[in-house]
Amino acid sequence: MTISQLSRKNIQALTPYQSARRLGGKGDVWLNANEYATSPDLNLQNRTFNRYPEAQPQQLLERYAAYAGLKAENVLVSRGGDESIELIIRAFCEADDKVLYCPPTYGMYAVSAETCGIQTTTVPLTADFQLNLAEIEQNLEQVKVIFVCSPNNPTGNVVKREDLLTLLEMTRDRAVVVVDEAYIEFCPQATMANELANYPHLALIRTLSKAFALAGLRCGFTLANPELINILQKVIAPYPIPVPVSDLACQALDQNGLAEMQQRAAEVIEYRTWLINQLQSLPIVAQIFASEANYILVKLQNGTNVFKTLWDQGIILRDQNKALGLSNCIRITIGSEQENRRVVEAIRAISAK
Ligand SMILES: *Cc1c(COP(=O)(O)O)cnc(C)c1O
């Protein structure tokens, strides 16, 4: 047997997540991973590295809880929000259980399920990118975990609160509902955090990678009731959060860090409006979908051509052409003022041809 044949069958069959970095490109304008354009200025305070870190750094839990309006017992910190996705699947799904998600959406729900050898059921979003509740209800057999992304990546819209509440009622005592709030800082009023008290099977995913501008830190959170959090504690690695990570994350969540994050989010929203205004008058732009996040989804007359032309100019966007129902669509991260201008000029130049 070759080494490849020795690996698990589901891993042999697995198409790994096409992360923005893995896709490569020689760019100087990176608008493909929903990162922030510049880094916050943080400095290591704790320089004691000989000891293992706290399994769940208490100060970090407390700061995130305070920010989210919850208690430390409602918070689990992990290596990015991505680790939370996998922990939930590992903790809740038996071999013959299923994970349900609603495409077009974030790719890691499928990749994590497949990595764990768990089958997936998909119920596509409706034409306006909302939940198809009737169809979900028909497909709950063996489903243990449901992922809903809101604001949804890559479409940018928020899922209706009313629908999420219906979903939570529908799944009580049956399945865990995970609402992925990676972009919630751009529309904080949409959070489901205030519903945790009512739903023991609700979990929220959060991250410092987007509005906090710390994708390189690899720090994310799960918010849920203590019973669910304690289950995830059982399956997470013993010391998942390096000392420098919790040290810097605590700074990002202090009063000053939170104020800077809010400033950043406000600026991104302003640039988003500008970018939409510039693009919507161009003849090759067929549609710009409304967004509550730090990116916009744009449908073009020839999306692949636009994506490739900009790629060759060092402007790296995220092609969504292969995502369900998103042919000719490109996702553009809101960048710096200058980066946004570069994108507009490049697309305008194609339009003029
Ligand atoms: C970015 C993102 C995450 C988490 O990213 P991490 O960097 O692992 O924290 C989770 N869900 C969605 C939808 C995202 O876009």
mmCIF file of C-alpha atoms and ligand atoms in Angstrom:
data_model
loop_
_atom_site.group_PDB
_atom_site.id
_atom_site.type_symbol
_atom_site.label_atom_id
_atom_site.label_comp_id
_atom_site.label_asym_id
_atom_site.label_seq_id
_atom_site.Cartn_x
_atom_site.Cartn_y
_atom_site.Cartn_z
ATOM 1 C CA MET A 1 0.000 0.000 0.000
ATOM 2 C CA THR A 2 1.177 3.518 -0.754
ATOM 3 C CA ILE A 3 1.069 6.090 2.018
ATOM 4 C CA SER A 4 -1.877 7.718 0.245
ATOM 5 C CA GLN A 5 -3.767 4.429 0.252
ATOM 6 C CA LEU A 6 -3.056 4.054 3.964
ATOM 7 C CA SER A 7 -4.821 7.322 4.710
ATOM 8 C CA ARG A 8 -8.532 7.290 5.549
ATOM 9 C CA LYS A 9 -10.848 6.970 2.539
ATOM 10 C CA ASN A 10 -12.642 10.230 3.333
ATOM 11 C CA ILE A 11 -9.280 12.019 3.442
ATOM 12 C CA GLN A 12 -8.267 10.460 0.109
ATOM 13 C CA ALA A 13 -11.500 11.830 -1.361
ATOM 14 C CA LEU A 14 -11.260 15.212 0.382
ATOM 15 C CA THR A 15 -10.850 18.438 -1.567
ATOM 16 C CA PRO A 16 -9.157 20.669 0.999
ATOM 17 C CA TYR A 17 -10.440 24.165 1.694
ATOM 18 C CA GLN A 18 -9.204 26.517 -1.007
ATOM 19 C CA SER A 19 -7.959 29.186 1.346
ATOM 20 C CA ALA A 20 -7.125 32.523 -0.205
ATOM 21 C CA ARG A 21 -3.450 31.992 0.612
ATOM 22 C CA ARG A 22 -3.354 28.525 -0.912
ATOM 23 C CA LEU A 23 -4.711 29.835 -4.191
ATOM 24 C CA GLY A 24 -1.537 31.899 -4.548
ATOM 25 C CA GLY A 25 -1.229 34.817 -6.908
ATOM 26 C CA LYS A 26 1.397 37.537 -7.094
ATOM 27 C CA GLY A 27 -0.593 40.454 -5.887
ATOM 28 C CA ASP A 28 -0.036 43.806 -4.352
ATOM 29 C CA VAL A 29 -3.739 44.341 -3.711
ATOM 30 C CA TRP A 30 -5.104 41.506 -1.571
ATOM 31 C CA LEU A 31 -8.876 41.620 -1.448
ATOM 32 C CA ASN A 32 -9.629 37.908 -1.379
ATOM 33 C CA ALA A 33 -9.673 36.888 2.289
ATOM 34 C CA ASN A 34 -11.796 39.559 3.998
ATOM 35 C CA GLU A 35 -8.797 40.743 5.984
ATOM 36 C CA TYR A 36 -8.322 44.313 7.135
ATOM 37 C CA ALA A 37 -5.830 46.364 5.115
ATOM 38 C CA THR A 38 -3.465 47.251 7.986
ATOM 39 C CA SER A 39 -2.411 45.726 11.299
ATOM 40 C CA PRO A 40 -3.242 47.042 14.745
ATOM 41 C CA ASP A 41 -0.182 48.068 16.748
ATOM 42 C CA LEU A 42 0.070 45.602 19.617
ATOM 43 C CA ASN A 43 3.019 44.744 21.856
ATOM 44 C CA LEU A 44 3.756 41.573 23.791
ATOM 45 C CA GLN A 45 3.479 42.164 27.514
ATOM 46 C CA ASN A 46 3.819 38.633 28.872
ATOM 47 C CA ARG A 47 7.274 37.205 28.199
ATOM 48 C CA THR A 48 7.008 34.030 30.255
ATOM 49 C CA PHE A 49 7.176 31.181 27.776
ATOM 50 C CA ASN A 50 8.622 28.272 29.776
ATOM 51 C CA ARG A 51 5.258 27.236 31.230
ATOM 52 C CA TYR A 52 2.229 25.867 29.438
ATOM 53 C CA PRO A 53 -0.473 28.476 28.988
ATOM 54 C CA GLU A 54 -3.809 28.363 30.788
ATOM 55 C CA ALA A 55 -6.043 25.908 28.925
ATOM 56 C CA GLN A 56 -8.632 28.683 28.564
ATOM 57 C CA PRO A 57 -7.019 32.020 29.508
ATOM 58 C CA GLN A 58 -9.387 33.508 32.081
ATOM 59 C CA GLN A 59 -8.695 37.161 31.361
ATOM 60 C CA LEU A 60 -9.339 36.621 27.674
ATOM 61 C CA LEU A 61 -12.622 34.793 28.374
ATOM 62 C CA GLU A 62 -13.691 37.634 30.653
ATOM 63 C CA ARG A 63 -12.818 40.345 28.179
ATOM 64 C CA TYR A 64 -14.600 38.646 25.297
ATOM 65 C CA ALA A 65 -17.615 37.909 27.503
ATOM 66 C CA ALA A 66 -17.794 41.555 28.573
ATOM 67 C CA TYR A 67 -17.611 42.640 24.940
ATOM 68 C CA ALA A 68 -20.361 40.171 23.948
ATOM 69 C CA GLY A 69 -22.590 41.009 26.928
ATOM 70 C CA LEU A 70 -22.205 37.487 28.389
ATOM 71 C CA LYS A 71 -20.311 35.684 31.154
ATOM 72 C CA ALA A 72 -16.940 33.945 30.922
ATOM 73 C CA GLU A 73 -18.726 30.590 31.292
ATOM 74 C CA ASN A 74 -20.454 31.306 27.944
ATOM 75 C CA VAL A 75 -17.155 31.569 26.060
ATOM 76 C CA LEU A 76 -14.687 29.098 24.576
ATOM 77 C CA VAL A 77 -11.548 30.456 22.900
ATOM 78 C CA SER A 78 -10.005 28.478 20.034
ATOM 79 C CA ARG A 79 -7.519 28.690 17.145
ATOM 80 C CA GLY A 80 -9.695 30.880 14.998
ATOM 81 C CA GLY A 81 -13.387 30.421 14.400
ATOM 82 C CA ASP A 82 -12.450 27.551 12.097
ATOM 83 C CA GLU A 83 -11.411 25.355 15.005
ATOM 84 C CA SER A 84 -14.788 25.940 16.603
ATOM 85 C CA ILE A 85 -16.537 24.517 13.519
ATOM 86 C CA GLU A 86 -14.565 21.302 13.776
ATOM 87 C CA LEU A 87 -14.901 21.015 17.564
ATOM 88 C CA ILE A 88 -18.679 21.213 17.335
ATOM 89 C CA ILE A 89 -18.831 18.496 14.674
ATOM 90 C CA ARG A 90 -16.422 16.263 16.592
ATOM 91 C CA ALA A 91 -18.283 16.711 19.844
ATOM 92 C CA PHE A 92 -21.816 16.189 18.528
ATOM 93 C CA CYS A 93 -21.765 13.927 15.459
ATOM 94 C CA GLU A 94 -21.745 10.135 15.615
ATOM 95 C CA ALA A 95 -20.526 8.305 12.490
ATOM 96 C CA ASP A 96 -24.030 8.113 10.991
ATOM 97 C CA ASP A 97 -25.155 11.635 11.973
ATOM 98 C CA LYS A 98 -25.237 14.502 9.511
ATOM 99 C CA VAL A 99 -24.236 18.143 9.268
ATOM 100 C CA LEU A 100 -26.653 20.487 7.467
ATOM 101 C CA TYR A 101 -25.664 23.756 5.821
ATOM 102 C CA CYS A 102 -27.161 26.110 3.255
ATOM 103 C CA PRO A 103 -25.101 26.959 0.164
ATOM 104 C CA PRO A 104 -23.830 29.251 -1.161
ATOM 105 C CA THR A 105 -21.977 29.702 2.120
ATOM 106 C CA TYR A 106 -18.655 29.342 3.903
ATOM 107 C CA GLY A 107 -16.658 26.355 2.662
ATOM 108 C CA MET A 108 -15.319 25.108 5.983
ATOM 109 C CA TYR A 109 -18.589 23.524 7.159
ATOM 110 C CA ALA A 110 -18.322 20.947 4.364
ATOM 111 C CA VAL A 111 -14.552 20.495 4.658
ATOM 112 C CA SER A 112 -14.664 19.986 8.443
ATOM 113 C CA ALA A 113 -17.542 17.522 8.194
ATOM 114 C CA GLU A 114 -15.792 15.545 5.462
ATOM 115 C CA THR A 115 -12.519 15.550 7.414
ATOM 116 C CA CYS A 116 -14.366 14.044 10.369
ATOM 117 C CA GLY A 117 -16.038 11.485 8.072
ATOM 118 C CA ILE A 118 -19.476 12.995 8.708
ATOM 119 C CA GLN A 119 -22.027 13.204 5.908
ATOM 120 C CA THR A 120 -23.545 16.512 4.905
ATOM 121 C CA THR A 121 -27.041 17.522 3.844
ATOM 122 C CA THR A 122 -27.407 20.762 1.928
ATOM 123 C CA VAL A 123 -30.513 22.906 1.702
ATOM 124 C CA PRO A 124 -29.746 25.791 -0.677
ATOM 125 C CA LEU A 125 -30.612 29.317 0.355
ATOM 126 C CA THR A 126 -33.599 30.892 -1.392
ATOM 127 C CA ALA A 127 -33.127 33.297 -4.320
ATOM 128 C CA ASP A 128 -32.767 36.185 -1.852
ATOM 129 C CA PHE A 129 -30.196 34.180 0.174
ATOM 130 C CA GLN A 130 -32.518 33.395 3.095
ATOM 131 C CA LEU A 131 -33.223 30.066 4.812
ATOM 132 C CA ASN A 132 -35.567 27.634 3.100
ATOM 133 C CA LEU A 133 -37.224 26.605 6.365
ATOM 134 C CA ALA A 134 -39.766 24.221 4.846
ATOM 135 C CA GLU A 135 -37.004 22.346 3.055
ATOM 136 C CA ILE A 136 -34.788 22.294 6.159
ATOM 137 C CA GLU A 137 -37.658 20.804 8.164
ATOM 138 C CA GLN A 138 -37.997 18.033 5.554
ATOM 139 C CA ASN A 139 -34.292 17.221 5.835
ATOM 140 C CA LEU A 140 -33.635 17.012 9.564
ATOM 141 C CA GLU A 141 -33.338 13.224 9.670
ATOM 142 C CA GLN A 142 -30.049 12.297 11.431
ATOM 143 C CA VAL A 143 -28.978 15.948 11.408
ATOM 144 C CA LYS A 144 -27.091 16.837 14.595
ATOM 145 C CA VAL A 145 -25.477 20.135 13.647
ATOM 146 C CA ILE A 146 -26.806 22.965 11.437
ATOM 147 C CA PHE A 147 -24.525 25.778 10.302
ATOM 148 C CA VAL A 148 -26.026 29.142 9.372
ATOM 149 C CA CYS A 149 -23.694 31.981 8.440
ATOM 150 C CA SER A 150 -25.012 35.487 9.181
ATOM 151 C CA PRO A 151 -23.896 37.796 7.675
ATOM 152 C CA ASN A 152 -23.415 35.086 5.088
ATOM 153 C CA ASN A 153 -20.078 34.619 3.396
ATOM 154 C CA PRO A 154 -19.911 35.173 0.398
ATOM 155 C CA THR A 155 -23.324 36.805 -0.213
ATOM 156 C CA GLY A 156 -23.029 39.460 2.519
ATOM 157 C CA ASN A 157 -26.643 39.468 3.727
ATOM 158 C CA VAL A 158 -27.936 38.874 7.235
ATOM 159 C CA VAL A 159 -30.262 35.909 7.781
ATOM 160 C CA LYS A 160 -33.653 37.070 9.134
ATOM 161 C CA ARG A 161 -33.851 36.857 12.922
ATOM 162 C CA GLU A 162 -37.405 35.570 12.692
ATOM 163 C CA ASP A 163 -36.224 32.652 10.534
ATOM 164 C CA LEU A 164 -33.384 31.832 12.905
ATOM 165 C CA LEU A 165 -35.877 31.758 15.776
ATOM 166 C CA THR A 166 -38.163 29.434 13.785
ATOM 167 C CA LEU A 167 -35.166 27.205 13.069
ATOM 168 C CA LEU A 168 -34.264 27.160 16.765
ATOM 169 C CA GLU A 169 -37.812 26.137 17.703
ATOM 170 C CA MET A 170 -37.823 23.451 15.008
ATOM 171 C CA THR A 171 -34.578 21.896 16.239
ATOM 172 C CA ARG A 172 -35.057 22.026 20.015
ATOM 173 C CA ASP A 173 -33.833 18.759 21.618
ATOM 174 C CA ARG A 174 -32.783 17.513 18.181
ATOM 175 C CA ALA A 175 -29.766 19.383 16.858
ATOM 176 C CA VAL A 176 -27.259 22.123 17.599
ATOM 177 C CA VAL A 177 -27.774 25.342 15.609
ATOM 178 C CA VAL A 178 -24.513 27.160 14.964
ATOM 179 C CA VAL A 179 -24.830 30.763 13.823
ATOM 180 C CA ASP A 180 -21.511 31.867 12.370
ATOM 181 C CA GLU A 181 -21.137 35.540 13.292
ATOM 182 C CA ALA A 182 -17.612 36.061 11.928
ATOM 183 C CA TYR A 183 -18.710 39.428 10.455
ATOM 184 C CA ILE A 184 -21.127 40.540 13.166
ATOM 185 C CA GLU A 185 -19.064 43.634 14.087
ATOM 186 C CA PHE A 186 -20.193 45.206 10.809
ATOM 187 C CA CYS A 187 -23.872 44.854 11.858
ATOM 188 C CA PRO A 188 -23.794 44.313 15.651
ATOM 189 C CA GLN A 189 -27.555 44.682 16.060
ATOM 190 C CA ALA A 190 -28.034 41.388 14.170
ATOM 191 C CA THR A 191 -26.324 39.218 16.786
ATOM 192 C CA MET A 192 -28.139 36.238 18.275
ATOM 193 C CA ALA A 193 -26.129 36.516 21.529
ATOM 194 C CA ASN A 194 -29.189 37.771 23.380
ATOM 195 C CA GLU A 195 -31.025 34.540 22.449
ATOM 196 C CA LEU A 196 -28.540 32.237 24.168
ATOM 197 C CA ALA A 197 -30.579 32.460 27.371
ATOM 198 C CA ASN A 198 -33.565 30.958 25.514
ATOM 199 C CA TYR A 199 -31.869 28.221 23.477
ATOM 200 C CA PRO A 200 -29.477 25.658 25.012
ATOM 201 C CA HIS A 201 -28.792 24.264 21.525
ATOM 202 C CA LEU A 202 -27.616 27.595 20.056
ATOM 203 C CA ALA A 203 -23.901 28.266 19.516
ATOM 204 C CA LEU A 204 -22.307 31.343 17.951
ATOM 205 C CA ILE A 205 -18.950 31.517 16.216
ATOM 206 C CA ARG A 206 -16.892 34.691 16.496
ATOM 207 C CA THR A 207 -13.385 35.683 15.433
ATOM 208 C CA LEU A 208 -10.692 38.340 15.785
ATOM 209 C CA SER A 209 -9.752 37.813 12.104
ATOM 210 C CA LYS A 210 -12.149 40.278 10.502
ATOM 211 C CA ALA A 211 -13.208 43.554 12.183
ATOM 212 C CA PHE A 212 -10.475 43.172 14.820
ATOM 213 C CA ALA A 213 -7.907 43.005 11.973
ATOM 214 C CA LEU A 214 -6.031 40.071 13.540
ATOM 215 C CA ALA A 215 -6.283 37.200 11.058
ATOM 216 C CA GLY A 216 -2.630 36.381 11.727
ATOM 217 C CA LEU A 217 -3.300 35.844 15.421
ATOM 218 C CA ARG A 218 -5.594 32.831 14.880
ATOM 219 C CA CYS A 219 -8.034 33.553 17.655
ATOM 220 C CA GLY A 220 -11.742 32.788 17.625
ATOM 221 C CA PHE A 221 -14.567 32.137 20.060
ATOM 222 C CA THR A 222 -17.624 29.996 20.568
ATOM 223 C CA LEU A 223 -20.484 31.544 22.543
ATOM 224 C CA ALA A 224 -23.061 29.208 24.077
ATOM 225 C CA ASN A 225 -24.568 28.066 27.359
ATOM 226 C CA PRO A 226 -22.182 26.456 29.875
ATOM 227 C CA GLU A 227 -23.424 22.915 29.184
ATOM 228 C CA LEU A 228 -22.484 23.196 25.503
ATOM 229 C CA ILE A 229 -19.228 25.039 26.225
ATOM 230 C CA ASN A 230 -18.203 22.304 28.679
ATOM 231 C CA ILE A 231 -18.742 19.639 26.028
ATOM 232 C CA LEU A 232 -16.414 21.475 23.648
ATOM 233 C CA GLN A 233 -13.849 21.807 26.475
ATOM 234 C CA LYS A 234 -13.692 18.009 26.501
ATOM 235 C CA VAL A 235 -12.582 17.731 22.878
ATOM 236 C CA ILE A 236 -10.348 20.790 22.407
ATOM 237 C CA ALA A 237 -6.561 20.270 22.556
ATOM 238 C CA PRO A 238 -5.037 20.685 26.049
ATOM 239 C CA TYR A 239 -3.278 24.042 25.498
ATOM 240 C CA PRO A 240 -4.717 25.493 22.293
ATOM 241 C CA ILE A 241 -4.007 29.183 22.886
ATOM 242 C CA PRO A 242 -0.316 30.221 22.895
ATOM 243 C CA VAL A 243 0.732 32.791 25.510
ATOM 244 C CA PRO A 244 1.451 35.511 22.889
ATOM 245 C CA VAL A 245 -1.969 34.987 21.311
ATOM 246 C CA SER A 246 -3.964 35.485 24.505
ATOM 247 C CA ASP A 247 -1.707 38.362 25.500
ATOM 248 C CA LEU A 248 -2.319 40.246 22.232
ATOM 249 C CA ALA A 249 -5.985 39.236 22.041
ATOM 250 C CA CYS A 250 -6.563 40.715 25.514
ATOM 251 C CA GLN A 251 -5.126 44.018 24.293
ATOM 252 C CA ALA A 252 -7.350 43.948 21.213
ATOM 253 C CA LEU A 253 -10.321 43.582 23.555
ATOM 254 C CA ASP A 254 -9.434 46.315 26.028
ATOM 255 C CA GLN A 255 -11.352 49.599 25.950
ATOM 256 C CA ASN A 256 -8.962 51.149 23.488
ATOM 257 C CA GLY A 257 -8.894 48.032 21.273
ATOM 258 C CA LEU A 258 -12.686 47.927 21.114
ATOM 259 C CA ALA A 259 -12.880 51.614 20.222
ATOM 260 C CA GLU A 260 -10.374 51.084 17.407
ATOM 261 C CA MET A 261 -12.338 48.092 16.132
ATOM 262 C CA GLN A 262 -15.530 50.140 16.011
ATOM 263 C CA GLN A 263 -13.729 52.918 14.205
ATOM 264 C CA ARG A 264 -12.412 50.396 11.682
ATOM 265 C CA ALA A 265 -15.861 48.880 11.115
ATOM 266 C CA ALA A 266 -17.385 52.332 10.540
ATOM 267 C CA GLU A 267 -14.693 53.168 8.016
ATOM 268 C CA VAL A 268 -15.138 49.866 6.176
ATOM 269 C CA ILE A 269 -18.871 50.550 5.881
ATOM 270 C CA GLU A 270 -18.163 54.013 4.474
ATOM 271 C CA TYR A 271 -15.737 52.559 1.896
ATOM 272 C CA ARG A 272 -18.251 49.840 1.072
ATOM 273 C CA THR A 273 -20.829 52.474 0.114
ATOM 274 C CA TRP A 274 -18.236 54.264 -1.995
ATOM 275 C CA LEU A 275 -17.200 51.065 -3.778
ATOM 276 C CA ILE A 276 -20.807 50.110 -4.535
ATOM 277 C CA ASN A 277 -21.522 53.597 -5.894
ATOM 278 C CA GLN A 278 -18.491 53.499 -8.163
ATOM 279 C CA LEU A 279 -19.127 50.014 -9.505
ATOM 280 C CA GLN A 280 -22.862 50.073 -10.031
ATOM 281 C CA SER A 281 -22.755 52.499 -12.939
ATOM 282 C CA LEU A 282 -20.284 50.365 -14.934
ATOM 283 C CA PRO A 283 -21.867 48.534 -17.886
ATOM 284 C CA ILE A 284 -20.158 45.167 -17.179
ATOM 285 C CA VAL A 285 -21.503 45.100 -13.622
ATOM 286 C CA ALA A 286 -24.754 43.154 -13.744
ATOM 287 C CA GLN A 287 -25.629 43.250 -10.031
ATOM 288 C CA ILE A 288 -24.160 44.187 -6.660
ATOM 289 C CA PHE A 289 -25.744 42.333 -3.765
ATOM 290 C CA ALA A 290 -26.549 44.269 -0.603
ATOM 291 C CA SER A 291 -23.915 43.596 2.060
ATOM 292 C CA GLU A 292 -23.763 43.943 5.838
ATOM 293 C CA ALA A 293 -20.148 42.759 5.934
ATOM 294 C CA ASN A 294 -16.621 43.873 4.915
ATOM 295 C CA TYR A 295 -16.971 42.534 1.368
ATOM 296 C CA ILE A 296 -19.368 42.781 -1.525
ATOM 297 C CA LEU A 297 -20.556 40.147 -3.955
ATOM 298 C CA VAL A 298 -20.617 41.447 -7.523
ATOM 299 C CA LYS A 299 -22.130 39.756 -10.551
ATOM 300 C CA LEU A 300 -20.459 40.667 -13.829
ATOM 301 C CA GLN A 301 -21.123 40.019 -17.465
ATOM 302 C CA ASN A 302 -18.006 37.856 -17.683
ATOM 303 C CA GLY A 303 -16.859 37.244 -14.121
ATOM 304 C CA THR A 304 -14.035 34.866 -14.963
ATOM 305 C CA ASN A 305 -12.525 37.347 -17.405
ATOM 306 C CA VAL A 306 -12.684 40.171 -14.869
ATOM 307 C CA PHE A 307 -11.198 37.953 -12.151
ATOM 308 C CA LYS A 308 -8.306 36.853 -14.398
ATOM 309 C CA THR A 309 -7.620 40.311 -15.800
ATOM 310 C CA LEU A 310 -7.353 41.817 -12.320
ATOM 311 C CA TRP A 311 -5.316 38.818 -11.090
ATOM 312 C CA ASP A 312 -2.772 39.486 -13.846
ATOM 313 C CA GLN A 313 -2.555 43.090 -12.638
ATOM 314 C CA GLY A 314 -1.830 41.956 -9.076
ATOM 315 C CA ILE A 315 -5.326 42.662 -7.799
ATOM 316 C CA ILE A 316 -6.406 39.436 -6.118
ATOM 317 C CA LEU A 317 -10.156 38.962 -5.601
ATOM 318 C CA ARG A 318 -12.190 35.846 -4.737
ATOM 319 C CA ASP A 319 -13.825 34.090 -7.681
ATOM 320 C CA GLN A 320 -17.252 32.715 -6.708
ATOM 321 C CA ASN A 321 -18.139 31.444 -10.178
ATOM 322 C CA LYS A 322 -18.281 27.824 -8.980
ATOM 323 C CA ALA A 323 -20.364 28.504 -5.868
ATOM 324 C CA LEU A 324 -23.994 27.372 -6.039
ATOM 325 C CA GLY A 325 -26.031 29.895 -8.041
ATOM 326 C CA LEU A 326 -23.190 32.417 -8.189
ATOM 327 C CA SER A 327 -21.933 32.091 -11.766
ATOM 328 C CA ASN A 328 -20.034 35.210 -12.878
ATOM 329 C CA CYS A 329 -19.864 36.452 -9.281
ATOM 330 C CA ILE A 330 -16.746 37.801 -7.587
ATOM 331 C CA ARG A 331 -16.366 38.614 -3.900
ATOM 332 C CA ILE A 332 -14.395 41.796 -3.242
ATOM 333 C CA THR A 333 -13.061 42.560 0.233
ATOM 334 C CA ILE A 334 -13.347 46.229 1.189
ATOM 335 C CA GLY A 335 -9.730 47.385 1.318
ATOM 336 C CA SER A 336 -7.940 50.642 1.973
ATOM 337 C CA GLU A 337 -9.079 53.756 0.113
ATOM 338 C CA GLN A 338 -6.252 53.270 -2.390
ATOM 339 C CA GLU A 339 -6.933 49.552 -2.883
ATOM 340 C CA ASN A 340 -10.606 50.209 -3.515
ATOM 341 C CA ARG A 341 -9.692 52.828 -6.081
ATOM 342 C CA ARG A 342 -7.375 50.347 -7.845
ATOM 343 C CA VAL A 343 -10.225 47.839 -8.138
ATOM 344 C CA VAL A 344 -12.634 50.406 -9.544
ATOM 345 C CA GLU A 345 -10.105 51.676 -12.067
ATOM 346 C CA ALA A 346 -9.235 48.159 -13.216
ATOM 347 C CA ILE A 347 -12.877 47.137 -13.691
ATOM 348 C CA ARG A 348 -13.682 50.448 -15.351
ATOM 349 C CA ALA A 349 -10.844 49.859 -17.824
ATOM 350 C CA ILE A 350 -12.349 46.478 -18.799
ATOM 351 C CA SER A 351 -15.760 48.133 -19.122
ATOM 352 C CA ALA A 352 -14.374 50.708 -21.509
ATOM 353 C CA LYS A 353 -13.019 48.091 -23.914
HETATM 354 C C1 LIG B 1 -13.250 34.146 8.426
HETATM 355 C C2 LIG B 1 -14.387 33.266 8.791
HETATM 356 C C3 LIG B 1 -14.376 32.424 9.921
HETATM 357 C C4 LIG B 1 -13.291 32.218 10.891
HETATM 358 O O1 LIG B 1 -12.050 32.563 10.540
HETATM 359 P P1 LIG B 1 -10.840 32.334 11.537
HETATM 360 O O2 LIG B 1 -9.776 33.129 10.910
HETATM 361 O O3 LIG B 1 -10.578 30.855 11.596
HETATM 362 O O4 LIG B 1 -11.244 32.860 12.878
HETATM 363 C C5 LIG B 1 -15.513 31.713 10.205
HETATM 364 N N1 LIG B 1 -16.587 31.786 9.439
HETATM 365 C C6 LIG B 1 -16.640 32.578 8.364
HETATM 366 C C7 LIG B 1 -17.886 32.645 7.589
HETATM 367 C C8 LIG B 1 -15.541 33.329 7.996
HETATM 368 O O5 LIG B 1 -15.609 34.074 6.895
#
